[in-house]
Coordinates of C-alpha atoms and ligand atoms in Angstrom, one line a residue:
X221 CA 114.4 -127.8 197.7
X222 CA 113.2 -124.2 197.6
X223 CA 113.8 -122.4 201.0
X224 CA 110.4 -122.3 202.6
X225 CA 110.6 -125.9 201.9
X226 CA 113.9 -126.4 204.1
X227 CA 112.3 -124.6 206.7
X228 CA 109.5 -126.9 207.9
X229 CA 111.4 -129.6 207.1
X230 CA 114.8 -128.1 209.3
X231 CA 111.8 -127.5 211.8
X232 CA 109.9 -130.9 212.1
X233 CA 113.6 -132.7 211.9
X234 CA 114.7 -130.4 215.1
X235 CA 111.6 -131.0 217.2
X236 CA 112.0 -134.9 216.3
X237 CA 115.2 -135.2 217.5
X238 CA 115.1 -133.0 220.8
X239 CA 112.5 -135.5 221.6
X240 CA 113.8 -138.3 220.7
X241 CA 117.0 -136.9 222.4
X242 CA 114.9 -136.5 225.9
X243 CA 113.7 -139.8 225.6
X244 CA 117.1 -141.7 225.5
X245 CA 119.1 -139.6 228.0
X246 CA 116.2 -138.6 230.3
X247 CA 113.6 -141.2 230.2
X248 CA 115.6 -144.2 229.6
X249 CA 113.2 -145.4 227.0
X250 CA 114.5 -144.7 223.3
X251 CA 111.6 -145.2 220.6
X252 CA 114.5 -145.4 217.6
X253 CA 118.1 -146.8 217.6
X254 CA 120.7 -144.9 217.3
X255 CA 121.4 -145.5 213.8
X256 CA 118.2 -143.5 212.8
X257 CA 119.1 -140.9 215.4
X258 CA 122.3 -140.4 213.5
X259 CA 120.4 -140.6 210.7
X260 CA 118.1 -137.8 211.0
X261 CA 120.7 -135.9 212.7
X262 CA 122.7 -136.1 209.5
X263 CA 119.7 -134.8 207.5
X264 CA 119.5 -132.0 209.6
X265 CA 122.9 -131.3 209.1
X266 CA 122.9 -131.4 205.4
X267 CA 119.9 -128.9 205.5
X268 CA 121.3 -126.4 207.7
X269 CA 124.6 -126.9 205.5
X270 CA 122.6 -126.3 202.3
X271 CA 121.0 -123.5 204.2
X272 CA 123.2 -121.9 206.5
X273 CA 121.0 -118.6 207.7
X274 CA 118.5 -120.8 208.8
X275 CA 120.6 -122.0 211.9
X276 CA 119.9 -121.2 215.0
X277 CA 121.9 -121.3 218.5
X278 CA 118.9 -124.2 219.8
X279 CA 119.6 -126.3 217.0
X280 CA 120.2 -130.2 218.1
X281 CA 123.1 -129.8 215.1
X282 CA 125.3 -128.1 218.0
X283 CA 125.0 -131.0 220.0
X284 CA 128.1 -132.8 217.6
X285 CA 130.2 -129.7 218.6
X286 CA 130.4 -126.3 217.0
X287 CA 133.8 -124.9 216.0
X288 CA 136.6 -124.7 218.1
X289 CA 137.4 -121.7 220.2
X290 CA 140.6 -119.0 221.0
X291 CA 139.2 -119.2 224.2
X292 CA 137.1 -119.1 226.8
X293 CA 135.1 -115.4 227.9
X294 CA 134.7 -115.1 231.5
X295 CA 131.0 -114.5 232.8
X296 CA 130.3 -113.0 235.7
X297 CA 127.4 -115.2 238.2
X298 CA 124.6 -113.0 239.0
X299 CA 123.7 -115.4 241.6
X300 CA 127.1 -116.5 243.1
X301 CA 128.0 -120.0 243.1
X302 CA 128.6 -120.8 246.4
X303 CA 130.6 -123.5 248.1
X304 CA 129.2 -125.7 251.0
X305 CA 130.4 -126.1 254.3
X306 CA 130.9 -130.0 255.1
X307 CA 130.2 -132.5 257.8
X308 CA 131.3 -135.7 258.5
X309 CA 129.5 -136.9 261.4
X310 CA 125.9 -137.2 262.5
X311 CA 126.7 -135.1 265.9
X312 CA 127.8 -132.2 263.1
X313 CA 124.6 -132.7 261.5
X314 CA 122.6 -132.8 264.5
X315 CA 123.7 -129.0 265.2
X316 CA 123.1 -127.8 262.1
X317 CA 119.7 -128.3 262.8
X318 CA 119.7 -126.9 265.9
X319 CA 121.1 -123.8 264.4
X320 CA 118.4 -123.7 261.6
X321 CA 115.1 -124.0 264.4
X322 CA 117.2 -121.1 266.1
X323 CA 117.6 -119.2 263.3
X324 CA 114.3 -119.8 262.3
X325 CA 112.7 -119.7 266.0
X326 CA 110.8 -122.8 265.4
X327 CA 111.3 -126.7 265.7
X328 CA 108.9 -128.0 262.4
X329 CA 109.9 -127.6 258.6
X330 CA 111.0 -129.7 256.0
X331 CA 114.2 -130.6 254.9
X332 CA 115.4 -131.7 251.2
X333 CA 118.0 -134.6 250.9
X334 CA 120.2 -135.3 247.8
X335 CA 122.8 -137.8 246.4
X336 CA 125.6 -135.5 246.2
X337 CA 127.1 -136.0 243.0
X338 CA 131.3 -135.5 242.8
X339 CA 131.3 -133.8 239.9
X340 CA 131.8 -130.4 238.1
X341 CA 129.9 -127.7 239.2
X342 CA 127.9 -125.9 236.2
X343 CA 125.0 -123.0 236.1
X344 CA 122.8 -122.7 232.8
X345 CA 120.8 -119.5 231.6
X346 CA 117.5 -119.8 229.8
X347 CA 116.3 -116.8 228.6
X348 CA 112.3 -117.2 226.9
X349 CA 113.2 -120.8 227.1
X350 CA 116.1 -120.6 224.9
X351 CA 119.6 -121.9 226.3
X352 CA 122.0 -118.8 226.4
X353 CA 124.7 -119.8 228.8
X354 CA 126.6 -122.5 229.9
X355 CA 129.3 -121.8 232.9
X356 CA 131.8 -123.4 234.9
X357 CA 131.9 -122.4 238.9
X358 CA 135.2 -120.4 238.1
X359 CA 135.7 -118.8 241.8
X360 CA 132.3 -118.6 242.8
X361 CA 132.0 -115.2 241.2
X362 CA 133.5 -115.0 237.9
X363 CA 133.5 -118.7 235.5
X364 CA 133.9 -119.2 232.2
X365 CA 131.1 -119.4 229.4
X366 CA 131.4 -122.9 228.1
X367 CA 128.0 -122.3 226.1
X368 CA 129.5 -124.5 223.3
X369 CA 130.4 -127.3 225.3
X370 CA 127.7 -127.7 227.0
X371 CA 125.6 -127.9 224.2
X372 CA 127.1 -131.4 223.7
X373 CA 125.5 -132.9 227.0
X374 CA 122.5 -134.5 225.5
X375 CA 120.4 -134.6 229.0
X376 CA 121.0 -130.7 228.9
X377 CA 118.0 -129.0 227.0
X378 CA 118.8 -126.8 224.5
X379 CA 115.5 -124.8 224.7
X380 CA 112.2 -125.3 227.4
X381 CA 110.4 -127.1 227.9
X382 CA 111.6 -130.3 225.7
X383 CA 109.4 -131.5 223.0
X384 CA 107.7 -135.1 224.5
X385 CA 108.1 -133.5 228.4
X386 CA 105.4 -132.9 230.9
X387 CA 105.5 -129.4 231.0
X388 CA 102.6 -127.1 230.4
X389 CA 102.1 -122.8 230.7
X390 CA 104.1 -120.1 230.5
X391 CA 107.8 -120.7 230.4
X392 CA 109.8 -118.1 232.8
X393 CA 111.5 -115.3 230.9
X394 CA 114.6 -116.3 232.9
X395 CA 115.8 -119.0 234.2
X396 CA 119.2 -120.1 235.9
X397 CA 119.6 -123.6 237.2
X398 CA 122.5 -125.3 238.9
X399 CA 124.0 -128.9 238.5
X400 CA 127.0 -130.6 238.2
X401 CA 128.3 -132.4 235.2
X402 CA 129.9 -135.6 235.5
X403 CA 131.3 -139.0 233.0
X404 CA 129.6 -142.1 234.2
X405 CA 131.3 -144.9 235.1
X406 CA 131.4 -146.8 231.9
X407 CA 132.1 -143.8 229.7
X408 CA 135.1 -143.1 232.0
X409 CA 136.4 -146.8 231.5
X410 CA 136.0 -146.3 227.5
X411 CA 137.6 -143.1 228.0
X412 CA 140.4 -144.9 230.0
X413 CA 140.8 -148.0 227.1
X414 CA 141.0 -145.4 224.2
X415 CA 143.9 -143.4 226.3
X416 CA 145.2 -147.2 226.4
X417 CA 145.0 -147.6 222.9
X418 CA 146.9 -144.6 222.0
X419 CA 149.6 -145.2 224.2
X420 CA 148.0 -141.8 226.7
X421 CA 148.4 -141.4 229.9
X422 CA 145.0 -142.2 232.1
X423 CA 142.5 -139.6 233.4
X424 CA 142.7 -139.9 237.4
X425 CA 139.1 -140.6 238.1
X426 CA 136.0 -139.6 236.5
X427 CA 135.9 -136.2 238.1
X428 CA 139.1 -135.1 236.4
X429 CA 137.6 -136.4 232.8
X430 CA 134.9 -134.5 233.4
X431 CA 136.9 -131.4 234.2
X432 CA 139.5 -132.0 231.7
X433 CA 136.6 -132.1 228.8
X434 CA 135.0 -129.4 229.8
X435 CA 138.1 -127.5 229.2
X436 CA 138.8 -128.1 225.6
X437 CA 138.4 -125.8 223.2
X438 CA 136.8 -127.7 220.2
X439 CA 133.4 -128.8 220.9
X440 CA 133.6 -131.7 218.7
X441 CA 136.1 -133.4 221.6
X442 CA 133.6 -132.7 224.0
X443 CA 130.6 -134.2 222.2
X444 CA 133.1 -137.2 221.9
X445 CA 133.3 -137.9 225.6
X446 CA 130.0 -138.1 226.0
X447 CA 129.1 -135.9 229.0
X448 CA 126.2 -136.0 231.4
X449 CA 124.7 -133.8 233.9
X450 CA 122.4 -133.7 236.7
X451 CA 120.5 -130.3 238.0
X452 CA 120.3 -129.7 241.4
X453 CA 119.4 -126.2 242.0
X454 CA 117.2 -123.2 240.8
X455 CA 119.3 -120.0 241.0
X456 CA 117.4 -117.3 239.3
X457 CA 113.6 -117.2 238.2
X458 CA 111.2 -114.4 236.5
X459 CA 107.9 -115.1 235.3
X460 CA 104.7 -116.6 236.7
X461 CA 104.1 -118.7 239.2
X462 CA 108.0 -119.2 240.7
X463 CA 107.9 -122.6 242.9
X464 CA 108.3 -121.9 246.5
X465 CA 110.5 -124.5 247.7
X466 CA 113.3 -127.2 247.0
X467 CA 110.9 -129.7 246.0
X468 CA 108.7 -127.8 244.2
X469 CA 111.1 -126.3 242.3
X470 CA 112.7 -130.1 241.5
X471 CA 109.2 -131.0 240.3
X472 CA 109.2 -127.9 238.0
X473 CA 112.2 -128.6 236.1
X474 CA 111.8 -132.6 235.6
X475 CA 108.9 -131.4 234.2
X476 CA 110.7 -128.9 231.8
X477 CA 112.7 -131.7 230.6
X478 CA 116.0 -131.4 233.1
X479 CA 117.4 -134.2 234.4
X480 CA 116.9 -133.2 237.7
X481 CA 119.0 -135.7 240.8
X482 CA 116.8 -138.7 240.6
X483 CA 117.1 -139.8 244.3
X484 CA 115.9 -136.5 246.1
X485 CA 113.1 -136.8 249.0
X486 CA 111.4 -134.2 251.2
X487 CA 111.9 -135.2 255.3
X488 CA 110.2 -134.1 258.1
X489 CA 113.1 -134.2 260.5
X490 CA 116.6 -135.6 261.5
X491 CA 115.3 -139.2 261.8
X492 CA 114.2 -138.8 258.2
X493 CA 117.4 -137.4 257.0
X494 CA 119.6 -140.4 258.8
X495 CA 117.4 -142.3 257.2
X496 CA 118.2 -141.0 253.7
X497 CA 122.0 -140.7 254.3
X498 CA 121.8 -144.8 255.2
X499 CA 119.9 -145.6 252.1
X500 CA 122.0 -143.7 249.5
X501 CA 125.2 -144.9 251.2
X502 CA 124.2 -148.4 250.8
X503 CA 123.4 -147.8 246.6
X504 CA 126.4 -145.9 246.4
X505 CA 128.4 -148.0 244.6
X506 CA 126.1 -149.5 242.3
X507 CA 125.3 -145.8 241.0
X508 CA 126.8 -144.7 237.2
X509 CA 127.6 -141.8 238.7
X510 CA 129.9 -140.7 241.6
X511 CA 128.5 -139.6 245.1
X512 CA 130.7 -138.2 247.9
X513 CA 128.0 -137.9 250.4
X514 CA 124.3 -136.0 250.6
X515 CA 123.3 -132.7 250.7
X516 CA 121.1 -131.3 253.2
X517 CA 118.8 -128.5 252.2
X518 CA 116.0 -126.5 254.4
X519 CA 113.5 -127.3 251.8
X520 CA 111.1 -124.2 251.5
X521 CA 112.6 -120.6 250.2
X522 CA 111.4 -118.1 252.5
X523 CA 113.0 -120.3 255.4
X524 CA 116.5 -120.5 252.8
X525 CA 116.0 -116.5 252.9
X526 CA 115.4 -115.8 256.7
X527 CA 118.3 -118.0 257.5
X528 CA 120.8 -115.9 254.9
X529 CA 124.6 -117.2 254.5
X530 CA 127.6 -116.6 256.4
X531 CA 130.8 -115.6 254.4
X532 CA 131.7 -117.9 252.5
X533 CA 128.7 -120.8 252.9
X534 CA 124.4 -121.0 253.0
X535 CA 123.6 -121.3 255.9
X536 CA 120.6 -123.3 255.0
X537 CA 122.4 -126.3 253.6
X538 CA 125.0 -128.4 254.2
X539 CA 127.0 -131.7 252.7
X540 CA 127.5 -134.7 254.9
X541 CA 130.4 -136.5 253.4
X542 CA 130.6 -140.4 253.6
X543 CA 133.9 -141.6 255.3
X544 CA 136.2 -141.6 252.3
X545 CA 137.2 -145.3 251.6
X546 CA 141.0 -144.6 252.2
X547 CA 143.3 -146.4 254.5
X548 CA 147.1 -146.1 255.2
X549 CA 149.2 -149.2 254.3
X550 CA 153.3 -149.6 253.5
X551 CA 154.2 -149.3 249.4
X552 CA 156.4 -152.9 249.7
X553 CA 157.4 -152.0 246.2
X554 CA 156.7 -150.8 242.8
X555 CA 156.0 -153.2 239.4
X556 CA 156.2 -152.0 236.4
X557 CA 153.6 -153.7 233.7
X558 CA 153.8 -154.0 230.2
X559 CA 150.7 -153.3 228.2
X560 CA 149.8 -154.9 225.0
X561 CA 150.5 -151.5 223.3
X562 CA 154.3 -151.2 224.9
X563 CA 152.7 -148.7 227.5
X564 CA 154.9 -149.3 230.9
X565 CA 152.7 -149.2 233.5
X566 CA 153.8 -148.5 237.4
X567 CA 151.6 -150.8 240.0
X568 CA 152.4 -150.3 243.4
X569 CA 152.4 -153.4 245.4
X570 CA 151.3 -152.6 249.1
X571 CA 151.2 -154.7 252.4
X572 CA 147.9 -156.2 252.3
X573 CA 145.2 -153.6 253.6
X574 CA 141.4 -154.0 254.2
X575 CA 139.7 -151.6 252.6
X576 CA 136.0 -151.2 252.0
X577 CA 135.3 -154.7 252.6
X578 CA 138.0 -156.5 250.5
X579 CA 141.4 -156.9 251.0
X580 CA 143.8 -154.5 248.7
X581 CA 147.8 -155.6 248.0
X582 CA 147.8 -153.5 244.7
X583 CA 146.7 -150.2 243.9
X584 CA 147.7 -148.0 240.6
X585 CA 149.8 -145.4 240.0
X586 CA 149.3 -144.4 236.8
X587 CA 152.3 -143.1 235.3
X588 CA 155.6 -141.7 235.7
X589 CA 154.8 -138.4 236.5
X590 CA 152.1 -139.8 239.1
X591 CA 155.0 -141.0 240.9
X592 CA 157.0 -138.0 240.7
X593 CA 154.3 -136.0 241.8
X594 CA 153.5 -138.1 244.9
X595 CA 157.3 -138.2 245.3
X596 CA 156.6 -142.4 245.8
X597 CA 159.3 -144.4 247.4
X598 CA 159.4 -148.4 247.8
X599 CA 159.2 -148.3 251.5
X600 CA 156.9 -145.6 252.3
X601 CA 153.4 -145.3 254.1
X602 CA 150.6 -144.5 251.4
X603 CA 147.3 -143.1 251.4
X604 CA 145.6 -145.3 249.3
X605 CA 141.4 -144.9 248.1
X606 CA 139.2 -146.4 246.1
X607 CA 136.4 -144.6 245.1
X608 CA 133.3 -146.5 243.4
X609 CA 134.3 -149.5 241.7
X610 CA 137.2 -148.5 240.4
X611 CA 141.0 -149.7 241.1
X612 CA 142.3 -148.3 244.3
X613 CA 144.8 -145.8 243.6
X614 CA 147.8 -144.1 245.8
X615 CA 146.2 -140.9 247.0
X616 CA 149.4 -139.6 248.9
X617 CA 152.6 -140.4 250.7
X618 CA 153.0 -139.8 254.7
X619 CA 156.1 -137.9 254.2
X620 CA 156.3 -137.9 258.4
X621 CA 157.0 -141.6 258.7
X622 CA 159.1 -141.6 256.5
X623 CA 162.2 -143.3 257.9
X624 CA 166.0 -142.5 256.7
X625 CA 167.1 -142.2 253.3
X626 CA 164.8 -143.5 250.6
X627 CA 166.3 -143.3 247.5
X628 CA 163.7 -142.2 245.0
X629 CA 162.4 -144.2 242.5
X630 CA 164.0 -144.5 239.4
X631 CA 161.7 -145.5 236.6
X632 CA 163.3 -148.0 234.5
X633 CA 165.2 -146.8 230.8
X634 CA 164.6 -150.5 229.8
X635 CA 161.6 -152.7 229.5
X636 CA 161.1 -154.8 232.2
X637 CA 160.1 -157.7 229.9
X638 CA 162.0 -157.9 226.9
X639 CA 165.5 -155.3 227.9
X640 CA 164.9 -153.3 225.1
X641 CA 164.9 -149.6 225.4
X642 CA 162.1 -147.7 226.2
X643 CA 160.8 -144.3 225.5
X644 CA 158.3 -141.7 224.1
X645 CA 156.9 -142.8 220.4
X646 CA 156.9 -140.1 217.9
X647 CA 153.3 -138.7 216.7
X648 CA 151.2 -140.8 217.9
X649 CA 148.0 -141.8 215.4
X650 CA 145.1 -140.9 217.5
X651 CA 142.1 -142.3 216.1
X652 CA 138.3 -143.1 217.8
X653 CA 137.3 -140.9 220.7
X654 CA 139.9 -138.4 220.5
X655 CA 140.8 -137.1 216.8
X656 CA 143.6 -134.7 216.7
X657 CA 143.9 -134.1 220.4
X658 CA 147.7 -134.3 221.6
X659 CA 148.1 -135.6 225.0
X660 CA 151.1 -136.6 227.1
X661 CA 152.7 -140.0 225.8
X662 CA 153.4 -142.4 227.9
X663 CA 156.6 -144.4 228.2
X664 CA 156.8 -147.1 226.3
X665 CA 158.9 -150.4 225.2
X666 CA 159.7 -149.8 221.4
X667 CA 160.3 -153.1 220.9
X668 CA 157.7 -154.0 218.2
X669 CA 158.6 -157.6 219.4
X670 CA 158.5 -157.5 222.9
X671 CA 156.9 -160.8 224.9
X672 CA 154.7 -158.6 227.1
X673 CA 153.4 -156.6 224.0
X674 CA 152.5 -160.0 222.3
X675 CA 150.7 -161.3 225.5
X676 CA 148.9 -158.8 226.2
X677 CA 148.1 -158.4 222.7
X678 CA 146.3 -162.1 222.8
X679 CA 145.2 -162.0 226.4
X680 CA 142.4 -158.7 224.6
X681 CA 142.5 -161.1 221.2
X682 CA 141.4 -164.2 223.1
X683 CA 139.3 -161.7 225.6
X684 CA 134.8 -161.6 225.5
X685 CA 135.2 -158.1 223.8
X686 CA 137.2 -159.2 221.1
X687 CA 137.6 -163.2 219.8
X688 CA 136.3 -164.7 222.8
X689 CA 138.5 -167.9 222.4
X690 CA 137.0 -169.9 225.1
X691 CA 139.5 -172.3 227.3
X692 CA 142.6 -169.4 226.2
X693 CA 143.4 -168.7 229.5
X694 CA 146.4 -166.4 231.0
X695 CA 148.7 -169.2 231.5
X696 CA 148.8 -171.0 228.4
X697 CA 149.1 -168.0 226.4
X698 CA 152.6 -167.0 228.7
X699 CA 153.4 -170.4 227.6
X700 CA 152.5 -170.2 223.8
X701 CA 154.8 -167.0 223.9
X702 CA 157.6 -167.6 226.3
X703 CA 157.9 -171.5 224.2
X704 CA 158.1 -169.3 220.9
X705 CA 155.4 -171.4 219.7
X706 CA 153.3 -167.8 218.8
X707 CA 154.9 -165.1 217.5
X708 CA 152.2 -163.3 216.4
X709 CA 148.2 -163.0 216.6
X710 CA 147.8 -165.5 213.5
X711 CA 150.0 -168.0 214.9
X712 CA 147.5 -168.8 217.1
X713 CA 145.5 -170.5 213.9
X714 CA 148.3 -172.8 213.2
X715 CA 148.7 -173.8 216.6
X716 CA 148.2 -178.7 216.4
X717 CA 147.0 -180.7 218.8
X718 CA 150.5 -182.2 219.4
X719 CA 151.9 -178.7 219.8
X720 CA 149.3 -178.1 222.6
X721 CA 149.4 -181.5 224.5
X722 CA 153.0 -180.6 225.0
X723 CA 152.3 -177.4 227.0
X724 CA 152.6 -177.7 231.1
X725 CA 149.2 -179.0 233.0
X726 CA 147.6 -179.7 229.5
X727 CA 145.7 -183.1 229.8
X728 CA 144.2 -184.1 226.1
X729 CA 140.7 -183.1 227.2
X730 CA 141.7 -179.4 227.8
X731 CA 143.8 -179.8 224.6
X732 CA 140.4 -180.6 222.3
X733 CA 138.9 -177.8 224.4
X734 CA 141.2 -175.2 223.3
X735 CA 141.6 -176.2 219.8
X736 CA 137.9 -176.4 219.5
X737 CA 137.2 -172.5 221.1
X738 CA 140.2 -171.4 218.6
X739 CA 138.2 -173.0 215.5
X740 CA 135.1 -171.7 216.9
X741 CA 136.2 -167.8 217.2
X742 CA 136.8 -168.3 213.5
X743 CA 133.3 -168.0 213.2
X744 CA 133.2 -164.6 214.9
X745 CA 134.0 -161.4 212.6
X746 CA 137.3 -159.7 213.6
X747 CA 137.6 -157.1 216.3
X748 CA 138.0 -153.4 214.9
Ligands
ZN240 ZN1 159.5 -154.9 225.9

């Protein structure tokens, strides 16, 4: 292909999949699977290989991940990234708006109230439409230019406005917006299975994945966790026509092609804001993302500039924070878990708590060094959480109650399960979600033939994401193991009827049941 050639071809390929690109991660409504995405991504990357100076820095190809970094250059914020003061009652909120009518010296304008999403803070640059910075909050003053990295968030455009968006007229010569960047929920239980998997210790919560991500130096890791932001603010603008308010300027850059916060609404006054900060509360937890509370903005500019900042805060917004689902409860003692990998696994088990409208007796606690950290002992009061829908976790210990001499927690040198001796495995083979990346290694049994490997091992076999052997419940494979009669995955395909009948509270109508969902998952292909 002669050169001139490549070029319209590089060009029509990058325009397709920028578009195609918006209409997955920003409209929801993919026109191709993702098979042809990664097809014509790969053609795109075979022409730019083929024809390296016709790259450019807007290319969709540096959404995979370009190559990795020494390290990160600090950026100075020309607009500095401020933090918010917080609130956590309506009375609070109540004067902040007496202080805005004050400040402004009358009782009418408009508010603007957002889902206030708990994740990383970020500000992008757009010069002539062209993406030329990506930067974490840093101290407000000074970040870090993660340009690379951010290139791998596919609801982040690369240039404005996105091929297939709204947008029509001049694009501004500059343009800085703020967001935050976050994993959803899903991606951050994936995230969680692969650590699993590979026998790594588990990310916190989503916010620390995010964090953690956006912190590695090679791209291509990045791309791999899958990344998502939403923009929340305008920071800097020069051209034509600048919007004049919150809302407008919202409506300006959804119709760029940002993923702007989707559930943002104008009010008229407090009763409109309580009203907001009711409704999200009650989505909450059905979101993919995670909220902490709303933010409350004075919606038009020239009010934001009359009313100025204070030190540290704007004083023409604020957060209202939802109670934080935590509750105080006594850590009765602390189980350690075998995972079908060998990973141990401490659980702490609590004195049954209410907590967010269900009652909690377990809660995790990750790993060893979680428990060092926290300095847990069985017998102490805990903070515990749960955020979302994940598993409530053990936030802190209330060192003040603490009574006498707790010994500290010693975390076993043997597996719980089978005796044998525990400890870190060598180089671990990290395959999937994380090539190359070396993480800290959880504790595990090395037993290759430990009981609680092998259950575990056919509670996932037998499991709806892998075989799906229907009527393989929980107990009858801690019978099949602890009776010796499996000793391995295939086992479970020799298993007769006579065999079965024998095991406890098997009648010969459950019997036929399970043989029949074993010789039916042989019709399934095998997990990967
Ligand atoms: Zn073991």
């Amino acid at each position: 292909m002669i050169k001139s050639e490549a070029s319209k071809k590089i060009q029509k390929l990058r325009k397709d999949l920028e578009r195609h690109n918006y209409l997955y991660y920003i409209e929801a409504k993919p026109e191709i699977s993702d098979r042809d995405y990664d097809h014509l991504m790969r053609e795109l990357l075979d022409l730019e290989q083929a024809f390296p100076d016709l790259v450019t820095p807007d290319s969709p190809s540096r959404r995979v991940g370009g190559a990795p970094l020494e390290k990160f250059r600090t950026v100075e914020h020309q607009v500095p990234m401020l933090s918010l003061d917080n609130t956590y009652s309506r009375e609070e909120l109540e004067e902040f708006a007496t202080r805005v009518q004050k400040g402004l010296g009358r009782g009418s304008f408009s508010y603007f109230v957002e889902e206030k999403i708990d994740g990383v803070s970020i500000a992008l640059v757009y010069e002539d439409g062209l993406l030329k910075l990506g930067a974490t909050r840093g101290d407000g003053r000074y970040g870090d230019d993660i340009t690379e990295n951010i290139k791998t968030l596919g609801s982040i455009p690369l240039r404005i406005p996105i091929p297939g968006s709204s947008f029509q007229g001049p694009v501004p010569e500059l343009l800085e917006v703020r967001g935050e960047a976050y994993i959803s929920k899903d991606q951050f239980a994936k995230i969680n299975q692969e650590k699993e998997k590979n026998s790594e210790e588990f990310f916190a919560n989503p916010r620390n994945a995010c964090a953690g991500s956006l912190k590695l130096l090679d791209p291509k890791l990045v791309a791999a966790r899958r990344l998502d932001a939403l923009i929340h603010g305008l920071a800097r603008y020069e051209g034509e026509n600048p919007p004049h308010s919150q809302s407008e300027a919202m409506a300006f850059l959804k119709d760029l092609g940002f993923k702007v916060i989707p559930d943002a609404k104008k009010c008229r006054d407090m009763h409109g804001v309580f009203g907001r900060v009711d409704a999200i509360e009650k989505k909450r937890a059905k979101l993919q993302y995670e909220i902490d509370g709303v933010v409350v903005k004075v919606d038009q500019f020239e009010d934001q500039k009359t009313l100025g900042m204070t030190s540290k805060s704007p004083r023409w917004m604020i957060a209202y924070k939802y109670p934080a689902e935590q509750v105080e409860t006594v850590l009765e003692d602390i189980k350690i878990q075998v995972g079908r990998t060998g990973v141990l696994t401490p659980v702490a088990i609590l004195k049954p708590v209410q907590l967010s409208g269900t009652t909690v007796s377990r809660a995790s606690l990750h790993n060893q060094n979680e428990i060092e950290r926290l300095d847990a002992r069985i017998g102490d009061h805990v903070l515990i959480e749960k955020s979302g829908e994940i598993i409530p976790q053990v936030i802190s210990v209330n060192l003040e109650k603490r009574e006498g001499n707790l010994p500290k927690f010693v975390f076993p040198q043997k597996c719980p399960d089978c005796g044998e001796a525990v400890g870190k495995r060598g180089d671990v083979v990290v395959i999937g979600l994380f090539p190359n990346v070396k993480s800290p290694v959880a504790i595990c049994c090395l037993n290759p033939l430990c009981p609680a490997q092998l259950k575990g091992a056919l509670k996932h076999f037998a499991g709806r994401e892998a075989m799906d052997i229907e009527n393989l419940g929980v107990s009858i494979i801690d019978q099949l193991v602890e009776k010796g009669m499996v000793k391995d995955l295939a086992d479970l395909y020799y298993l007769k009827i006579t065999d079965v009948e024998a095991l406890e509270r098997m009648g010969e109508k459950s019997a036929n049941n399970l043989m029949e969902g074993i010789e039916q998952s042989k019709k399934r292909p095998l997990p990967n």
